[in-house]
Coordinates of C-alpha atoms and ligand atoms in Angstrom, one line a residue:
X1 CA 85.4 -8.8 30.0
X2 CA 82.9 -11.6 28.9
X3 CA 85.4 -13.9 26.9
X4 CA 84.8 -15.3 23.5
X5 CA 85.3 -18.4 24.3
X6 CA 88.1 -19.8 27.3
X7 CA 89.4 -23.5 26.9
X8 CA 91.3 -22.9 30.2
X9 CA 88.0 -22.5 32.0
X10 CA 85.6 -25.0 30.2
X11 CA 87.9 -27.7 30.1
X12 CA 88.3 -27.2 34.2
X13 CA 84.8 -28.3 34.6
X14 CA 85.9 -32.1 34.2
X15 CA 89.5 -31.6 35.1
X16 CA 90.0 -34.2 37.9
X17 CA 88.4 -37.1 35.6
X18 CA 90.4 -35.7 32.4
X19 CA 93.7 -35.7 34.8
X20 CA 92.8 -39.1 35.8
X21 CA 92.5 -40.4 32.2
X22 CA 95.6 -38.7 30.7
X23 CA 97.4 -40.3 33.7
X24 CA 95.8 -43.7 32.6
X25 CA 96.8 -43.6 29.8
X26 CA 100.6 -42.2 30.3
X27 CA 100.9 -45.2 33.1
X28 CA 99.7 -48.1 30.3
X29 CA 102.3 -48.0 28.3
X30 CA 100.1 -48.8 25.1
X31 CA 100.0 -44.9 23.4
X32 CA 98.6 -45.6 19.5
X33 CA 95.9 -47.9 18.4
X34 CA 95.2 -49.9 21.9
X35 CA 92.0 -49.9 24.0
X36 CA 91.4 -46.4 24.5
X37 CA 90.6 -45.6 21.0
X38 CA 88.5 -48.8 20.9
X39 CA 86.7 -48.0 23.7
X40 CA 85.8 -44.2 22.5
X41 CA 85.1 -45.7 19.2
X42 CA 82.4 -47.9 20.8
X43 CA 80.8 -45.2 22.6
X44 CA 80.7 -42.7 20.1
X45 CA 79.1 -45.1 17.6
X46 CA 76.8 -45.7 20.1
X47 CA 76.5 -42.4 20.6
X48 CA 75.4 -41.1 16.7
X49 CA 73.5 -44.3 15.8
X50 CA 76.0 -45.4 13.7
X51 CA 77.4 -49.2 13.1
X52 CA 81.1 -47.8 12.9
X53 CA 83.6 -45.4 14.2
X54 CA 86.8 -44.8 12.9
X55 CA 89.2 -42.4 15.1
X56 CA 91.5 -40.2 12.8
X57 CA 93.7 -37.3 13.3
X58 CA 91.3 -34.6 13.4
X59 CA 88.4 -33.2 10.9
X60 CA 90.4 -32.3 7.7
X61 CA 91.3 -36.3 7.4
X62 CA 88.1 -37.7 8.4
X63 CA 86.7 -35.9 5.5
X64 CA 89.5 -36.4 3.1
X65 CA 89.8 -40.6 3.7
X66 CA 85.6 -40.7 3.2
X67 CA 86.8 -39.2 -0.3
X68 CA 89.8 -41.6 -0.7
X69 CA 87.6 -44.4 0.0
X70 CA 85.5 -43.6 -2.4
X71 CA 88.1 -43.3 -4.5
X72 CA 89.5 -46.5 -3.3
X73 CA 86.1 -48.8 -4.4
X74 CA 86.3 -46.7 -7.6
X75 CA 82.7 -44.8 -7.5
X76 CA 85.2 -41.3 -7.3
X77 CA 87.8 -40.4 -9.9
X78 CA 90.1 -38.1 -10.0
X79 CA 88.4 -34.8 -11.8
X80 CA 85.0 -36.1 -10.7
X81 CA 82.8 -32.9 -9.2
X82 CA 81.5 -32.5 -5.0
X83 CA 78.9 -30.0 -4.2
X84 CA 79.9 -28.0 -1.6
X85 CA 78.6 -24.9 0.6
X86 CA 80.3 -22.2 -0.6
X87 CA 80.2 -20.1 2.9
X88 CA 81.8 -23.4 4.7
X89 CA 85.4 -23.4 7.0
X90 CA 87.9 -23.8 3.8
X91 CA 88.8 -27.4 5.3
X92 CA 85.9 -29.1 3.4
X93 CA 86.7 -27.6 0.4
X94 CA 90.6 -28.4 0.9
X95 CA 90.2 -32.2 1.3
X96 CA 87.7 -32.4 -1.6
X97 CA 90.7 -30.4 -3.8
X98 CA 93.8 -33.0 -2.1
X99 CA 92.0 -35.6 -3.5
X100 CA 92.2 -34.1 -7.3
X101 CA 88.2 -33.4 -7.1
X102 CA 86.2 -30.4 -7.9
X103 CA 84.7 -28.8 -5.6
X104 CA 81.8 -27.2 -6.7
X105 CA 80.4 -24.2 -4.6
X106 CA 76.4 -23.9 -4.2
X107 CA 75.1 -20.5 -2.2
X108 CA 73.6 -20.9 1.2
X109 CA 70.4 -20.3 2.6
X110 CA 70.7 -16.7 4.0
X111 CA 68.5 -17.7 6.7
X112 CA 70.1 -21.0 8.0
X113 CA 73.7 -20.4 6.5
X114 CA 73.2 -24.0 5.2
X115 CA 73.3 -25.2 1.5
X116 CA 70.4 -24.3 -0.4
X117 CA 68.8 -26.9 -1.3
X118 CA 67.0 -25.0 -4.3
X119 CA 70.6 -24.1 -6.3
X120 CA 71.8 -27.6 -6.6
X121 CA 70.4 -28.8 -9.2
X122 CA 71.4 -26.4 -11.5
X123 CA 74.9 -27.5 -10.9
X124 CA 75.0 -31.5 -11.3
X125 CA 76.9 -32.3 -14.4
X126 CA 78.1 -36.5 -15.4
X127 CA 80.9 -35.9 -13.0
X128 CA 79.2 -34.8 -10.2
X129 CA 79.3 -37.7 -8.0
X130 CA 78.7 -36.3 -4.2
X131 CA 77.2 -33.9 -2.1
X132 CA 79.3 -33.3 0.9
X133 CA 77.2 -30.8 3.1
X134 CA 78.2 -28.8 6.2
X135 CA 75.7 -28.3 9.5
X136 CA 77.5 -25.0 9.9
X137 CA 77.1 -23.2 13.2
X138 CA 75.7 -26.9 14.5
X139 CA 72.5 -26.6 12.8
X140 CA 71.8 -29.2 10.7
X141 CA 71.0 -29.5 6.9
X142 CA 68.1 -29.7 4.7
X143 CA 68.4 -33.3 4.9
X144 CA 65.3 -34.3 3.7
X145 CA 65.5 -32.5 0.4
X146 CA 69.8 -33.2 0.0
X147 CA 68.2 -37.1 0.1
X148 CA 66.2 -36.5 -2.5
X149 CA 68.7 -35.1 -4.5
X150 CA 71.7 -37.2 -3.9
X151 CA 68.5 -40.8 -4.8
X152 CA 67.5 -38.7 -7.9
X153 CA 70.9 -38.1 -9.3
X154 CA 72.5 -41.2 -7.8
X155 CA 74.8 -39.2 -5.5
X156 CA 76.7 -40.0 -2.4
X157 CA 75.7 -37.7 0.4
X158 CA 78.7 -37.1 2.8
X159 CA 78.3 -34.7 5.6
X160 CA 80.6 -32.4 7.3
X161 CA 79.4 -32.5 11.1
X162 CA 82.5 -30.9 13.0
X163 CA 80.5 -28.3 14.6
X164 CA 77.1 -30.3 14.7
X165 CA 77.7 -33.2 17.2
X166 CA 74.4 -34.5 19.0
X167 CA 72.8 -32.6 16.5
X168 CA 69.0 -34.3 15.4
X169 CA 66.9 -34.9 12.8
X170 CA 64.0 -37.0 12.7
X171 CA 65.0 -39.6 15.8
X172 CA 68.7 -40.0 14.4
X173 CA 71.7 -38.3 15.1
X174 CA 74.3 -36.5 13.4
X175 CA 76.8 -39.5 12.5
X176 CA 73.8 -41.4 10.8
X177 CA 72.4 -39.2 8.2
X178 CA 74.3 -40.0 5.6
X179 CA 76.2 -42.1 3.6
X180 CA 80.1 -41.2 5.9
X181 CA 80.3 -38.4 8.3
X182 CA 83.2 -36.4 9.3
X183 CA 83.7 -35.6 12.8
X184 CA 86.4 -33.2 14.4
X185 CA 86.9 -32.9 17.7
X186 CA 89.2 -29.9 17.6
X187 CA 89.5 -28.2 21.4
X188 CA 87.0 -25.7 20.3
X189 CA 84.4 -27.9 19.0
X190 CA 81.6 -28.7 21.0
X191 CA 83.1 -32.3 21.6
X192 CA 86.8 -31.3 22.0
X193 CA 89.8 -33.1 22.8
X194 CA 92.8 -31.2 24.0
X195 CA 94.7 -31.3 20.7
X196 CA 94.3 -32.8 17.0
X197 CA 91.8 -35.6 16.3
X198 CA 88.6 -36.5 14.3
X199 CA 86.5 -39.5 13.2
X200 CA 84.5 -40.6 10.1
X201 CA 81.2 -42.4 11.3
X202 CA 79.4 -45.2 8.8
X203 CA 77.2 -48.1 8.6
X204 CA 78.7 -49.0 5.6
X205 CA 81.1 -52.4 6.6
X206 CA 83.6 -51.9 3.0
X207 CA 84.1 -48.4 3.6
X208 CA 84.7 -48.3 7.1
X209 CA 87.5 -51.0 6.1
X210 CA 88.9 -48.8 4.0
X211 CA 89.3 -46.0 5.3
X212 CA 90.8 -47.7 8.5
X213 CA 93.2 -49.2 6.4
X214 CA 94.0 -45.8 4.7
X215 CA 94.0 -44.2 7.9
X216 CA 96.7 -46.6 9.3
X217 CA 99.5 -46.6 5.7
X218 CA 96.7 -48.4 4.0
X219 CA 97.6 -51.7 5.7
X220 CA 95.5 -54.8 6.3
X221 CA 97.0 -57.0 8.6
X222 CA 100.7 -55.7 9.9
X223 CA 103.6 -54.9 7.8
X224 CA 100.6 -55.8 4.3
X225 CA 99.9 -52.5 2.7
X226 CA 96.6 -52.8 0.3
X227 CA 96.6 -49.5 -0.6
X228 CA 98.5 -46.2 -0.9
X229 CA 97.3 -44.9 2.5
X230 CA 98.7 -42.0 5.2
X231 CA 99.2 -41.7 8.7
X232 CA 95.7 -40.4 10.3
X233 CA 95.2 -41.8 13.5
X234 CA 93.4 -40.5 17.0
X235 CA 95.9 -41.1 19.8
X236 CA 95.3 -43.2 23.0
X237 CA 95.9 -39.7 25.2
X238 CA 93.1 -38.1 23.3
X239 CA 90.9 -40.8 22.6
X240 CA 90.7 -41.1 27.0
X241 CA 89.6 -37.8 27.2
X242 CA 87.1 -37.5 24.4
X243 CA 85.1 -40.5 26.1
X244 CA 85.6 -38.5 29.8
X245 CA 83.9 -35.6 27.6
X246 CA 81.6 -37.5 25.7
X247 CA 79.7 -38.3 29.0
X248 CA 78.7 -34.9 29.1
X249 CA 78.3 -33.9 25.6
X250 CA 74.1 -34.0 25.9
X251 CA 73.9 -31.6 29.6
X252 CA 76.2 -29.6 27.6
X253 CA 74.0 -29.1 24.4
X254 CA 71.1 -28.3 26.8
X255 CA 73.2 -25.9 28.6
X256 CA 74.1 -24.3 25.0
X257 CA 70.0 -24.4 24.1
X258 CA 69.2 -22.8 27.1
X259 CA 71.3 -19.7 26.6
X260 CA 70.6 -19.6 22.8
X261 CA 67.3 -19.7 23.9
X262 CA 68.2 -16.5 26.1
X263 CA 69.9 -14.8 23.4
X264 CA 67.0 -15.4 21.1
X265 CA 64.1 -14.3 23.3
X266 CA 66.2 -10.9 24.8
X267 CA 68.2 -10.0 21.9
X268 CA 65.5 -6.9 20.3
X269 CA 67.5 -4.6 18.7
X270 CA 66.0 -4.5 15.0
X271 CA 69.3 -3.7 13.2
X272 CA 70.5 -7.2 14.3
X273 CA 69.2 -10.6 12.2
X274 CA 68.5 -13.4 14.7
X275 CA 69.7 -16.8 13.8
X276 CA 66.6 -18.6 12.4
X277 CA 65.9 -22.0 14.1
X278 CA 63.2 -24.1 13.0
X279 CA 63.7 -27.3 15.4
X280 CA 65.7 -27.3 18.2
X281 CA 66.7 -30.4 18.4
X282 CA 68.4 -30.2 14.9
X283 CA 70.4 -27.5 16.6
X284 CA 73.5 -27.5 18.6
X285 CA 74.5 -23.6 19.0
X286 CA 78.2 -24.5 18.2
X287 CA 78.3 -21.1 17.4
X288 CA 75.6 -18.2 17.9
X289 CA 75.9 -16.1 14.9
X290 CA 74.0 -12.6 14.1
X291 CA 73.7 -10.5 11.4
X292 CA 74.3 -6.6 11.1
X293 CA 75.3 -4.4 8.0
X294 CA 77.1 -2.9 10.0
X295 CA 78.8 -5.5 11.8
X296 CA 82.5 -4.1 12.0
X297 CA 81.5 -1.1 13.8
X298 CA 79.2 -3.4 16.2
X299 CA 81.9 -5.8 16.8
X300 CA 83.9 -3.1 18.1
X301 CA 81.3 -1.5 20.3
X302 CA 80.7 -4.7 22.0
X303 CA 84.6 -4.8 22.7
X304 CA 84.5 -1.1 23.9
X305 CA 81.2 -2.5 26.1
X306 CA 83.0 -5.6 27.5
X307 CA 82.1 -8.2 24.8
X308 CA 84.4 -10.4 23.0
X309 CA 83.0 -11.8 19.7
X310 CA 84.5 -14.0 16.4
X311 CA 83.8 -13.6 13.2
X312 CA 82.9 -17.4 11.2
X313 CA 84.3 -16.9 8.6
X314 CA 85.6 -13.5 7.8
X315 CA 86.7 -14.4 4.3
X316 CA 85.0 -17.1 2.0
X317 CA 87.1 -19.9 0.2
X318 CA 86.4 -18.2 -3.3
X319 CA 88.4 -14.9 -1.8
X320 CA 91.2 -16.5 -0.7
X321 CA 94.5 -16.4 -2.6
X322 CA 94.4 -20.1 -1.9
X323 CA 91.7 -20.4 -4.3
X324 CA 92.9 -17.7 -6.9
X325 CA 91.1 -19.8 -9.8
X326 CA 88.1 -18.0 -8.2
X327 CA 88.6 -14.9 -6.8
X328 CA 86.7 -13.3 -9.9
X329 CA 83.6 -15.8 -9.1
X330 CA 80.6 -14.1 -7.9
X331 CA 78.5 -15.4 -5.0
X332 CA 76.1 -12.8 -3.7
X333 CA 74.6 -14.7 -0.8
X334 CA 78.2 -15.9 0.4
X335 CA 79.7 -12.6 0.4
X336 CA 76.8 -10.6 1.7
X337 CA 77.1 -13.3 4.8
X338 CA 80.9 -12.9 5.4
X339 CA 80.3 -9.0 5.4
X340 CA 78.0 -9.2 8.2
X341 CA 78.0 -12.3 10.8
X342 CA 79.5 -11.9 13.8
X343 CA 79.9 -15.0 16.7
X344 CA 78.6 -14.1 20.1
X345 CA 80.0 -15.6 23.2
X346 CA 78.3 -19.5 23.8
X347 CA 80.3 -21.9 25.7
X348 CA 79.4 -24.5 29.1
X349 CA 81.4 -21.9 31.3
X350 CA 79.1 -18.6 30.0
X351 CA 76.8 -17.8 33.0
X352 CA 72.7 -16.8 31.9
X353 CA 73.9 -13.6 34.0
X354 CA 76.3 -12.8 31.3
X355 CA 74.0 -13.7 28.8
X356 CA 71.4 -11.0 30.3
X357 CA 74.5 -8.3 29.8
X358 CA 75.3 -9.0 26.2
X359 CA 72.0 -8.7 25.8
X360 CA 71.9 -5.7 27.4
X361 CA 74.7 -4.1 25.4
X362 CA 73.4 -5.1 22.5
X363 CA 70.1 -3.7 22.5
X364 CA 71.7 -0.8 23.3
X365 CA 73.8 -0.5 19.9
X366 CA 72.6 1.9 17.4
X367 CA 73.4 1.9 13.4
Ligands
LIG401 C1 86.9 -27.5 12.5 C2 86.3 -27.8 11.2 C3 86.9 -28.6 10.3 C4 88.3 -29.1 10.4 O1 88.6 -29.8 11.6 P1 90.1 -30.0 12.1 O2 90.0 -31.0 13.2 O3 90.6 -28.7 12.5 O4 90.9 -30.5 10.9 C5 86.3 -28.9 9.1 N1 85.1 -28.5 8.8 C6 84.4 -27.7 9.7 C7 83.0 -27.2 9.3 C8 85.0 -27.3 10.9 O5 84.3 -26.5 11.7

């Protein structure tokens, strides 16, 4: 069996120098907001481009405190409107909603799964006051065009990256394209940890102030609370092992290029829809997603072949029961995507051999 995706066996691949840190770390003494953090901080700043980093608990609070912030310096108000992807992990949508905003959904780009730049407009009202975009799969964004947008309508642009770390556009990195970015580093993100935690890159000095005030019970200097903030923050344990990670972060993206690159050049079956990539370097391959219109019945034939595959994301935000205020909203583009996507195996521990058989069994799959 070729194995979605096995945490067991990619996380082994640095085990001695992740052992090593945990142990560091347990030995210190010092477990929440001590050098560890600061250190991973430092290096992941460094890493994006950015002037700050901000550890927090994991993805859904990076992108929620970027909102509070705002909130915070009094450019967002309650009721205010967010453009968001409507095919997007329901997380971004949640932490625009917890912060008594409206989300707005705009269709993606059935080619790139990414917001469509061209059905924007057509949705910015007086309260619209953000466009918080997602690099879903790990390819990035239009970003050229959502600049454009966000300077003609005097918008914030916010940006989702969880599955698009390393990702580039134009010389800089995911983490310095826009105004805040959200990080997670969920164990099944490219960068993971091994548990809970995220981070909100800027290079603006207020906000980054804020939010690691809000972050932290909103408090300035100890026991002084400024504002009504939460409890958010990365852990020393975690913060050790993301920097043992983050050291390998780039040999693993070209390790992910080179067996997208494989999947892209041997995959020929017609009645499967290759993933369209128009630079590489604005590509990650957090996921490697096809389409098929008949993608139930192929997901099961690649199990009966040997094959494990995901679907990202089965069910769109506007469907769920969650979201019942929308169920009877119609987006064509969204739906026809969750009907027929389906995640292939792509992970550091996925050998080009296995690459060859998938494939194989795919090119051997007939409607
Ligand atoms: C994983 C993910 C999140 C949420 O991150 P958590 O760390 O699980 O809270 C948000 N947005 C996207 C696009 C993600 O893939």
């Amino acid at each position: 069996m070729i194995s979605f995706l096995d945490l067991r066996e990619t996380n082994s691949q640095h085990l001695s120098e992740i052992e090593e840190a945990i142990l560091r770390v347990v030995r210190s003494g010092w477990y929440i907001l001590g050098k560890e953090v600061e250190m991973f901080e430092s290096s992941f700043s460094r890493y994006c481009g950015a002037r700050y980093c901000i550890g927090v608990g994991n993805g859904f609070d990076a992108i929620s405190l970027i909102i509070d912030a705002y909130k915070q310096q009094g450019i967002f108000s309650e009721g205010d409107e967010i453009i968001v992807p409507a095919n997007t992990y329901i997380a971004t949508i949640l932490a625009i909603s917890e912060n008594g905003m409206t989300p707005i959904l705009v269709e993606p780009d059935i080619n790139t799964y990414n917001i469509d730049p061209r059905k924007i407009e057509e949705k910015i009202t007086n309260r619209t006051k953000a466009i918080l975009t997602v690099h879903l799969y790990g390819q990035l964004s239009p970003m050229r065009e959502l600049k454009n947008i966000a300077e003609k309508y005097n918008l914030k642009l916010i940006d989702d990256a969880a599955q698009a770390h390393g990702a580039v556009c134009d010389g800089q990195k995911a983490g310095n394209l826009c105004d805040a970015t959200a990080f997670s580093f969920y164990p099944t993100k490219n960068l993971g940890a091994l548990g809970d935690a995220g981070a909100v890159t800027t290079n603006d000095t207020e906000l980054q102030q804020i939010i690691r005030s809000l972050a932290n019970y909103g408090t300035t200097t100890k026991y002084i609370n400024k504002y009504k903030g939460k409890n958010s923050r990365l852990d020393e344990i975690q913060a050790a092992v993301l920097s043992v990670k983050l050291k390998y972060l780039e040999d693993e993206i070209s390790a992910r290029r080179n067996l997208a690159g494989q999947y892209l050049d041997k995959i020929t079956n017609k009645s499967i829809v290759l993933p369209l990539v128009s630079d590489i370097h604005q590509h990650v391959f957090h996921l490697f997603v096809v389409r098929c219109t008949e993608r139930n019945k192929l997901q099961q034939y690649l199990l009966d072949n040997g094959v494990q595959t995901q679907v990202h994301y089965p069910v769109p935000p506007h469907k769920q029961e969650a979201y019942k205020e929308w169920n009877g909203l119609s987006f064509p583009v969204t739906e026809q995507i969750a009907g027929e996507i389906l995640s292939l195996p792509l992970h550091v521990a996925l050998q080009s051999g296995d690459v060859d058989l998938v494939c194989d069994v795919l090119n051997g799959f007939q409607l």
